[in-house]
Amino acid sequence: EQNLDYVLFSTWCMASDDIMQIEEWLESGKIKKIDAYLGEIFPTSYPFEWKKINEIFDKYKCGRIAVFRNHSKIYAGYGDKFHFGVQTSANINTNPRAENGCITIGKDMFDFYKEYFDKIVTIAK
């Protein structure tokens, strides 16, 4: 376990409970900076969640939110112990479905995703 200096996540959708978990991690210092990359359906299909995630990011001044034609499920970040990248079939939502994923420890994987997602231009704010 490590606290994260930075993490990015990419998801098509997410649930309000999961957004509240992110706020808890920001409040406790488990995550210092976070960038969110959301699917194009998110602002209109999940209006409560869209409003809440924007409020949290504004409150904590913790990173950027980008909306684009996205269906990827990626996490990448680092703390004081290691860098990582995660590729998974799971959206960020609490669900009972079987999912799969691969965790790679290493700065190269983190750098790959960070460079890619930094270039995303958001279609909503």
Tab-separated table of N, CA and C in Angstrom:
chain	number	residue	atom	x	y	z
A	1	GLU	N	0.849	-1.182	0.000
A	1	GLU	CA	0.000	0.000	0.000
A	1	GLU	C	0.884	1.231	0.000
A	2	GLN	N	0.441	2.239	-0.757
A	2	GLN	CA	1.141	3.515	-0.757
A	2	GLN	C	0.147	4.646	-1.011
A	3	ASN	N	0.420	5.787	-0.431
A	3	ASN	CA	-0.326	6.978	-0.798
A	3	ASN	C	0.145	7.399	-2.180
A	4	LEU	N	-0.732	8.049	-2.924
A	4	LEU	CA	-0.395	8.422	-4.295
A	4	LEU	C	-0.180	9.923	-4.423
A	5	ASP	N	0.961	10.276	-4.955
A	5	ASP	CA	1.224	11.676	-5.282
A	5	ASP	C	0.378	12.084	-6.479
A	6	TYR	N	0.181	11.137	-7.405
A	6	TYR	CA	-0.595	11.422	-8.613
A	6	TYR	C	-1.213	10.126	-9.130
A	7	VAL	N	-2.432	10.254	-9.631
A	7	VAL	CA	-3.082	9.140	-10.333
A	7	VAL	C	-3.995	9.715	-11.413
A	8	LEU	N	-4.054	9.018	-12.522
A	8	LEU	CA	-5.051	9.329	-13.546
A	8	LEU	C	-5.937	8.106	-13.692
A	9	PHE	N	-7.194	8.362	-14.047
A	9	PHE	CA	-8.068	7.239	-14.357
A	9	PHE	C	-8.897	7.563	-15.574
A	10	SER	N	-9.207	6.519	-16.303
A	10	SER	CA	-10.011	6.631	-17.503
A	10	SER	C	-11.146	5.624	-17.387
A	11	THR	N	-12.371	6.104	-17.588
A	11	THR	CA	-13.536	5.237	-17.464
A	11	THR	C	-14.660	5.780	-18.332
A	12	TRP	N	-15.526	4.905	-18.766
A	12	TRP	CA	-16.684	5.306	-19.554
A	12	TRP	C	-17.750	5.894	-18.640
A	13	CYS	N	-17.914	5.298	-17.471
A	13	CYS	CA	-18.907	5.762	-16.507
A	13	CYS	C	-18.436	5.416	-15.105
A	14	MET	N	-19.107	5.981	-14.108
A	14	MET	CA	-18.815	5.646	-12.713
A	14	MET	C	-20.021	6.005	-11.848
A	15	ALA	N	-20.079	5.393	-10.689
A	15	ALA	CA	-21.211	5.574	-9.783
A	15	ALA	C	-20.898	6.640	-8.731
A	16	SER	N	-21.948	7.186	-8.134
A	16	SER	CA	-21.770	8.246	-7.132
A	16	SER	C	-20.987	7.757	-5.918
A	17	ASP	N	-21.196	6.509	-5.505
A	17	ASP	CA	-20.426	5.977	-4.368
A	17	ASP	C	-18.928	5.994	-4.655
A	18	ASP	N	-18.573	5.739	-5.900
A	18	ASP	CA	-17.164	5.714	-6.268
A	18	ASP	C	-16.577	7.128	-6.304
A	19	ILE	N	-17.376	8.102	-6.697
A	19	ILE	CA	-16.939	9.492	-6.667
A	19	ILE	C	-16.739	9.934	-5.217
A	20	MET	N	-17.618	9.504	-4.334
A	20	MET	CA	-17.476	9.845	-2.919
A	20	MET	C	-16.214	9.202	-2.332
A	21	GLN	N	-15.863	8.004	-2.805
A	21	GLN	CA	-14.633	7.352	-2.349
A	21	GLN	C	-13.415	8.173	-2.768
A	22	ILE	N	-13.439	8.690	-3.982
A	22	ILE	CA	-12.336	9.541	-4.439
A	22	ILE	C	-12.216	10.775	-3.549
A	23	GLU	N	-13.356	11.379	-3.205
A	23	GLU	CA	-13.307	12.542	-2.312
A	23	GLU	C	-12.696	12.168	-0.962
A	24	GLU	N	-13.063	11.020	-0.444
A	24	GLU	CA	-12.496	10.573	0.837
A	24	GLU	C	-10.979	10.426	0.731
A	25	TRP	N	-10.485	9.850	-0.362
A	25	TRP	CA	-9.042	9.698	-0.548
A	25	TRP	C	-8.350	11.049	-0.674
A	26	LEU	N	-8.984	12.008	-1.355
A	26	LEU	CA	-8.400	13.352	-1.458
A	26	LEU	C	-8.368	14.025	-0.094
A	27	GLU	N	-9.471	13.919	0.635
A	27	GLU	CA	-9.556	14.553	1.954
A	27	GLU	C	-8.530	13.981	2.925
A	28	SER	N	-8.322	12.680	2.873
A	28	SER	CA	-7.393	12.030	3.798
A	28	SER	C	-5.935	12.147	3.362
A	29	GLY	N	-5.696	12.595	2.136
A	29	GLY	CA	-4.331	12.699	1.637
A	29	GLY	C	-3.802	11.439	0.980
A	30	LYS	N	-4.633	10.422	0.856
A	30	LYS	CA	-4.187	9.197	0.178
A	30	LYS	C	-3.884	9.451	-1.295
A	31	ILE	N	-4.583	10.424	-1.887
A	31	ILE	CA	-4.300	10.888	-3.241
A	31	ILE	C	-4.110	12.399	-3.164
A	32	LYS	N	-3.011	12.890	-3.768
A	32	LYS	CA	-2.748	14.323	-3.750
A	32	LYS	C	-3.256	15.008	-5.018
A	33	LYS	N	-3.041	14.376	-6.159
A	33	LYS	CA	-3.441	14.960	-7.442
A	33	LYS	C	-4.047	13.840	-8.278
A	34	ILE	N	-5.131	14.190	-9.011
A	34	ILE	CA	-5.837	13.179	-9.797
A	34	ILE	C	-6.414	13.818	-11.057
A	35	ASP	N	-6.280	13.120	-12.160
A	35	ASP	CA	-6.900	13.539	-13.414
A	35	ASP	C	-7.921	12.485	-13.811
A	36	ALA	N	-9.083	12.941	-14.283
A	36	ALA	CA	-10.186	12.044	-14.663
A	36	ALA	C	-10.466	12.173	-16.151
A	37	TYR	N	-10.525	11.046	-16.836
A	37	TYR	CA	-10.821	10.992	-18.267
A	37	TYR	C	-12.092	10.165	-18.426
A	38	LEU	N	-13.175	10.841	-18.837
A	38	LEU	CA	-14.506	10.246	-18.809
A	38	LEU	C	-15.074	10.094	-20.211
A	39	GLY	N	-15.957	9.108	-20.359
A	39	GLY	CA	-16.626	8.877	-21.626
A	39	GLY	C	-17.577	10.003	-21.983
A	40	GLU	N	-17.845	10.163	-23.269
A	40	GLU	CA	-18.680	11.261	-23.757
A	40	GLU	C	-20.111	11.204	-23.248
A	41	ILE	N	-20.547	10.031	-22.781
A	41	ILE	CA	-21.908	9.898	-22.254
A	41	ILE	C	-22.041	10.459	-20.844
A	42	PHE	N	-20.926	10.656	-20.181
A	42	PHE	CA	-20.961	10.934	-18.745
A	42	PHE	C	-21.759	12.187	-18.364
A	43	PRO	N	-21.507	13.352	-18.964
A	43	PRO	CA	-22.225	14.563	-18.518
A	43	PRO	C	-23.746	14.480	-18.659
A	44	THR	N	-24.247	13.855	-19.701
A	44	THR	CA	-25.701	13.825	-19.914
A	44	THR	C	-26.368	12.575	-19.358
A	45	SER	N	-25.663	11.455	-19.355
A	45	SER	CA	-26.265	10.217	-18.852
A	45	SER	C	-26.158	10.081	-17.335
A	46	TYR	N	-25.206	10.770	-16.736
A	46	TYR	CA	-24.971	10.707	-15.289
A	46	TYR	C	-24.884	12.129	-14.731
A	47	PRO	N	-25.958	12.908	-14.817
A	47	PRO	CA	-25.878	14.326	-14.432
A	47	PRO	C	-25.530	14.558	-12.966
A	48	PHE	N	-26.034	13.735	-12.043
A	48	PHE	CA	-25.695	13.908	-10.629
A	48	PHE	C	-24.207	13.654	-10.418
A	49	GLU	N	-23.711	12.568	-10.995
A	49	GLU	CA	-22.302	12.207	-10.849
A	49	GLU	C	-21.398	13.254	-11.514
A	50	TRP	N	-21.837	13.756	-12.671
A	50	TRP	CA	-21.086	14.795	-13.372
A	50	TRP	C	-20.960	16.046	-12.495
A	51	LYS	N	-22.063	16.466	-11.906
A	51	LYS	CA	-22.053	17.640	-11.030
A	51	LYS	C	-21.143	17.389	-9.829
A	52	LYS	N	-21.251	16.224	-9.224
A	52	LYS	CA	-20.490	15.914	-8.009
A	52	LYS	C	-18.989	15.849	-8.282
A	53	ILE	N	-18.589	15.199	-9.361
A	53	ILE	CA	-17.145	15.096	-9.616
A	53	ILE	C	-16.550	16.468	-9.906
A	54	ASN	N	-17.305	17.329	-10.588
A	54	ASN	CA	-16.830	18.693	-10.826
A	54	ASN	C	-16.717	19.482	-9.531
A	55	GLU	N	-17.685	19.328	-8.637
A	55	GLU	CA	-17.618	20.003	-7.331
A	55	GLU	C	-16.390	19.564	-6.546
A	56	ILE	N	-16.114	18.275	-6.556
A	56	ILE	CA	-14.967	17.743	-5.807
A	56	ILE	C	-13.655	18.255	-6.393
A	57	PHE	N	-13.528	18.207	-7.713
A	57	PHE	CA	-12.294	18.687	-8.339
A	57	PHE	C	-12.109	20.187	-8.117
A	58	ASP	N	-13.198	20.947	-8.130
A	58	ASP	CA	-13.106	22.374	-7.843
A	58	ASP	C	-12.723	22.620	-6.383
A	59	LYS	N	-13.305	21.862	-5.487
A	59	LYS	CA	-13.032	22.022	-4.054
A	59	LYS	C	-11.569	21.732	-3.722
A	60	TYR	N	-11.018	20.645	-4.260
A	60	TYR	CA	-9.671	20.213	-3.908
A	60	TYR	C	-8.602	20.716	-4.870
A	61	LYS	N	-9.020	21.372	-5.970
A	61	LYS	CA	-8.052	21.851	-6.972
A	61	LYS	C	-7.018	20.762	-7.260
A	62	CYS	N	-7.533	19.572	-7.556
A	62	CYS	CA	-6.697	18.377	-7.568
A	62	CYS	C	-6.285	17.893	-8.952
A	63	GLY	N	-6.808	18.470	-10.021
A	63	GLY	CA	-6.433	17.984	-11.345
A	63	GLY	C	-7.444	18.384	-12.391
A	64	ARG	N	-7.430	17.660	-13.492
A	64	ARG	CA	-8.309	18.003	-14.606
A	64	ARG	C	-9.320	16.907	-14.865
A	65	ILE	N	-10.445	17.319	-15.433
A	65	ILE	CA	-11.463	16.392	-15.914
A	65	ILE	C	-11.551	16.594	-17.415
A	66	ALA	N	-11.439	15.519	-18.173
A	66	ALA	CA	-11.576	15.584	-19.620
A	66	ALA	C	-12.636	14.577	-20.059
A	67	VAL	N	-13.513	15.028	-20.937
A	67	VAL	CA	-14.556	14.183	-21.508
A	67	VAL	C	-14.251	14.027	-22.991
A	68	PHE	N	-14.260	12.788	-23.472
A	68	PHE	CA	-13.996	12.544	-24.885
A	68	PHE	C	-14.578	11.186	-25.270
A	69	ARG	N	-14.474	10.853	-26.531
A	69	ARG	CA	-14.995	9.563	-27.007
A	69	ARG	C	-14.110	8.455	-26.426
A	70	ASN	N	-14.428	8.091	-25.225
A	70	ASN	CA	-13.576	7.235	-24.411
A	70	ASN	C	-14.331	5.993	-23.957
A	71	HIS	N	-13.715	4.864	-24.115
A	71	HIS	CA	-14.250	3.634	-23.559
A	71	HIS	C	-13.152	2.854	-22.837
A	72	SER	N	-11.990	3.461	-22.666
A	72	SER	CA	-10.870	2.785	-22.012
A	72	SER	C	-11.033	2.791	-20.501
A	73	LYS	N	-10.456	1.795	-19.889
A	73	LYS	CA	-10.464	1.680	-18.431
A	73	LYS	C	-9.015	1.534	-17.986
A	74	ILE	N	-8.421	2.659	-17.627
A	74	ILE	CA	-6.991	2.736	-17.322
A	74	ILE	C	-6.800	3.479	-16.010
A	75	TYR	N	-5.828	3.047	-15.254
A	75	TYR	CA	-5.356	3.759	-14.075
A	75	TYR	C	-3.839	3.824	-14.204
A	76	ALA	N	-3.245	4.936	-13.847
A	76	ALA	CA	-1.787	5.045	-13.827
A	76	ALA	C	-1.422	6.069	-12.762
A	77	GLY	N	-0.339	5.811	-12.065
A	77	GLY	CA	0.029	6.747	-11.021
A	77	GLY	C	1.357	6.404	-10.378
A	78	TYR	N	1.642	7.144	-9.310
A	78	TYR	CA	2.856	6.875	-8.556
A	78	TYR	C	2.737	7.438	-7.147
A	79	GLY	N	3.519	6.855	-6.288
A	79	GLY	CA	3.691	7.317	-4.917
A	79	GLY	C	5.167	7.263	-4.601
A	80	ASP	N	5.493	7.164	-3.324
A	80	ASP	CA	6.911	7.146	-2.955
A	80	ASP	C	7.561	5.788	-3.180
A	81	LYS	N	6.777	4.740	-3.455
A	81	LYS	CA	7.339	3.399	-3.604
A	81	LYS	C	7.492	2.958	-5.057
A	82	PHE	N	6.518	3.257	-5.905
A	82	PHE	CA	6.601	2.791	-7.290
A	82	PHE	C	5.601	3.513	-8.187
A	83	HIS	N	5.859	3.427	-9.482
A	83	HIS	CA	4.948	3.869	-10.540
A	83	HIS	C	4.182	2.650	-11.032
A	84	PHE	N	2.995	2.867	-11.599
A	84	PHE	CA	2.209	1.727	-12.084
A	84	PHE	C	1.281	2.144	-13.215
A	85	GLY	N	0.807	1.137	-13.920
A	85	GLY	CA	-0.246	1.293	-14.908
A	85	GLY	C	-1.171	0.097	-14.788
A	86	VAL	N	-2.462	0.312	-14.921
A	86	VAL	CA	-3.449	-0.766	-14.824
A	86	VAL	C	-4.352	-0.688	-16.047
A	87	GLN	N	-4.479	-1.798	-16.748
A	87	GLN	CA	-5.446	-1.928	-17.828
A	87	GLN	C	-6.497	-2.913	-17.344
A	88	THR	N	-7.768	-2.544	-17.466
A	88	THR	CA	-8.826	-3.392	-16.945
A	88	THR	C	-10.063	-3.319	-17.826
A	89	SER	N	-10.912	-4.304	-17.714
A	89	SER	CA	-12.185	-4.282	-18.429
A	89	SER	C	-13.255	-3.546	-17.640
A	90	ALA	N	-12.970	-3.187	-16.406
A	90	ALA	CA	-13.974	-2.632	-15.496
A	90	ALA	C	-14.030	-1.112	-15.527
A	91	ASN	N	-15.228	-0.569	-15.685
A	91	ASN	CA	-15.438	0.850	-15.432
A	91	ASN	C	-15.282	1.084	-13.938
A	92	ILE	N	-15.134	2.350	-13.546
A	92	ILE	CA	-15.117	2.657	-12.116
A	92	ILE	C	-16.570	2.695	-11.672
A	93	ASN	N	-17.064	1.578	-11.311
A	93	ASN	CA	-18.397	1.502	-10.725
A	93	ASN	C	-18.481	0.199	-9.951
A	94	THR	N	-19.152	0.251	-8.853
A	94	THR	CA	-19.306	-0.923	-8.016
A	94	THR	C	-20.339	-1.817	-8.683
A	95	ASN	N	-19.879	-2.956	-9.178
A	95	ASN	CA	-20.802	-3.866	-9.852
A	95	ASN	C	-20.425	-5.309	-9.551
A	96	PRO	N	-21.358	-6.213	-9.712
A	96	PRO	CA	-21.106	-7.616	-9.380
A	96	PRO	C	-20.578	-8.438	-10.559
A	97	ARG	N	-20.131	-7.813	-11.610
A	97	ARG	CA	-19.698	-8.540	-12.804
A	97	ARG	C	-18.270	-9.045	-12.672
A	98	ALA	N	-17.989	-10.109	-13.386
A	98	ALA	CA	-16.616	-10.594	-13.486
A	98	ALA	C	-15.861	-9.657	-14.424
A	99	GLU	N	-14.683	-9.250	-14.046
A	99	GLU	CA	-13.842	-8.362	-14.841
A	99	GLU	C	-12.429	-8.921	-14.848
A	100	ASN	N	-11.595	-8.380	-15.697
A	100	ASN	CA	-10.193	-8.772	-15.693
A	100	ASN	C	-9.327	-7.533	-15.783
A	101	GLY	N	-8.068	-7.673	-15.421
A	101	GLY	CA	-7.168	-6.536	-15.462
A	101	GLY	C	-5.728	-6.983	-15.372
A	102	CYS	N	-4.847	-6.069	-15.678
A	102	CYS	CA	-3.410	-6.328	-15.609
A	102	CYS	C	-2.741	-5.125	-14.953
A	103	ILE	N	-1.979	-5.376	-13.916
A	103	ILE	CA	-1.235	-4.333	-13.213
A	103	ILE	C	0.229	-4.454	-13.611
A	104	THR	N	0.808	-3.355	-14.071
A	104	THR	CA	2.218	-3.330	-14.422
A	104	THR	C	2.907	-2.297	-13.540
A	105	ILE	N	3.936	-2.729	-12.842
A	105	ILE	CA	4.723	-1.836	-12.003
A	105	ILE	C	5.887	-1.331	-12.845
A	106	GLY	N	6.015	-0.026	-12.948
A	106	GLY	CA	7.133	0.525	-13.692
A	106	GLY	C	6.852	1.922	-14.203
A	107	LYS	N	7.876	2.732	-14.254
A	107	LYS	CA	7.750	4.113	-14.700
A	107	LYS	C	7.438	4.203	-16.184
A	108	ASP	N	7.935	3.289	-16.995
A	108	ASP	CA	7.673	3.326	-18.434
A	108	ASP	C	6.180	3.233	-18.729
A	109	MET	N	5.481	2.345	-18.031
A	109	MET	CA	4.042	2.193	-18.249
A	109	MET	C	3.310	3.461	-17.804
A	110	PHE	N	3.674	3.996	-16.644
A	110	PHE	CA	3.064	5.246	-16.187
A	110	PHE	C	3.294	6.355	-17.212
A	111	ASP	N	4.542	6.521	-17.651
A	111	ASP	CA	4.876	7.583	-18.599
A	111	ASP	C	4.093	7.454	-19.896
A	112	PHE	N	3.903	6.243	-20.382
A	112	PHE	CA	3.137	6.010	-21.611
A	112	PHE	C	1.719	6.558	-21.471
A	113	TYR	N	1.037	6.175	-20.404
A	113	TYR	CA	-0.345	6.635	-20.211
A	113	TYR	C	-0.419	8.124	-19.909
A	114	LYS	N	0.485	8.633	-19.109
A	114	LYS	CA	0.478	10.069	-18.774
A	114	LYS	C	0.648	10.903	-20.041
A	115	GLU	N	1.595	10.532	-20.885
A	115	GLU	CA	1.826	11.271	-22.124
A	115	GLU	C	0.599	11.205	-23.039
A	116	TYR	N	-0.005	10.034	-23.158
A	116	TYR	CA	-1.183	9.885	-24.014
A	116	TYR	C	-2.353	10.734	-23.502
A	117	PHE	N	-2.708	10.585	-22.245
A	117	PHE	CA	-3.894	11.264	-21.712
A	117	PHE	C	-3.681	12.774	-21.582
A	118	ASP	N	-2.455	13.234	-21.370
A	118	ASP	CA	-2.199	14.677	-21.338
A	118	ASP	C	-2.591	15.357	-22.650
A	119	LYS	N	-2.585	14.617	-23.748
A	119	LYS	CA	-2.895	15.189	-25.064
A	119	LYS	C	-4.398	15.226	-25.359
A	120	ILE	N	-5.218	14.638	-24.500
A	120	ILE	CA	-6.662	14.602	-24.721
A	120	ILE	C	-7.241	16.005	-24.593
A	121	VAL	N	-8.082	16.364	-25.533
A	121	VAL	CA	-8.801	17.644	-25.497
A	121	VAL	C	-10.233	17.349	-25.088
A	122	THR	N	-10.686	17.976	-24.031
A	122	THR	CA	-12.023	17.711	-23.512
A	122	THR	C	-13.097	18.333	-24.409
A	123	ILE	N	-14.248	17.665	-24.459
A	123	ILE	CA	-15.380	18.187	-25.216
A	123	ILE	C	-16.449	18.771	-24.302
A	124	ALA	N	-16.192	18.773	-22.973
A	124	ALA	CA	-17.188	19.300	-22.013
A	124	ALA	C	-16.469	19.807	-20.779
A	125	LYS	N	-17.109	20.743	-20.110
A	125	LYS	CA	-16.647	21.179	-18.770
A	125	LYS	C	-17.789	21.789	-18.027
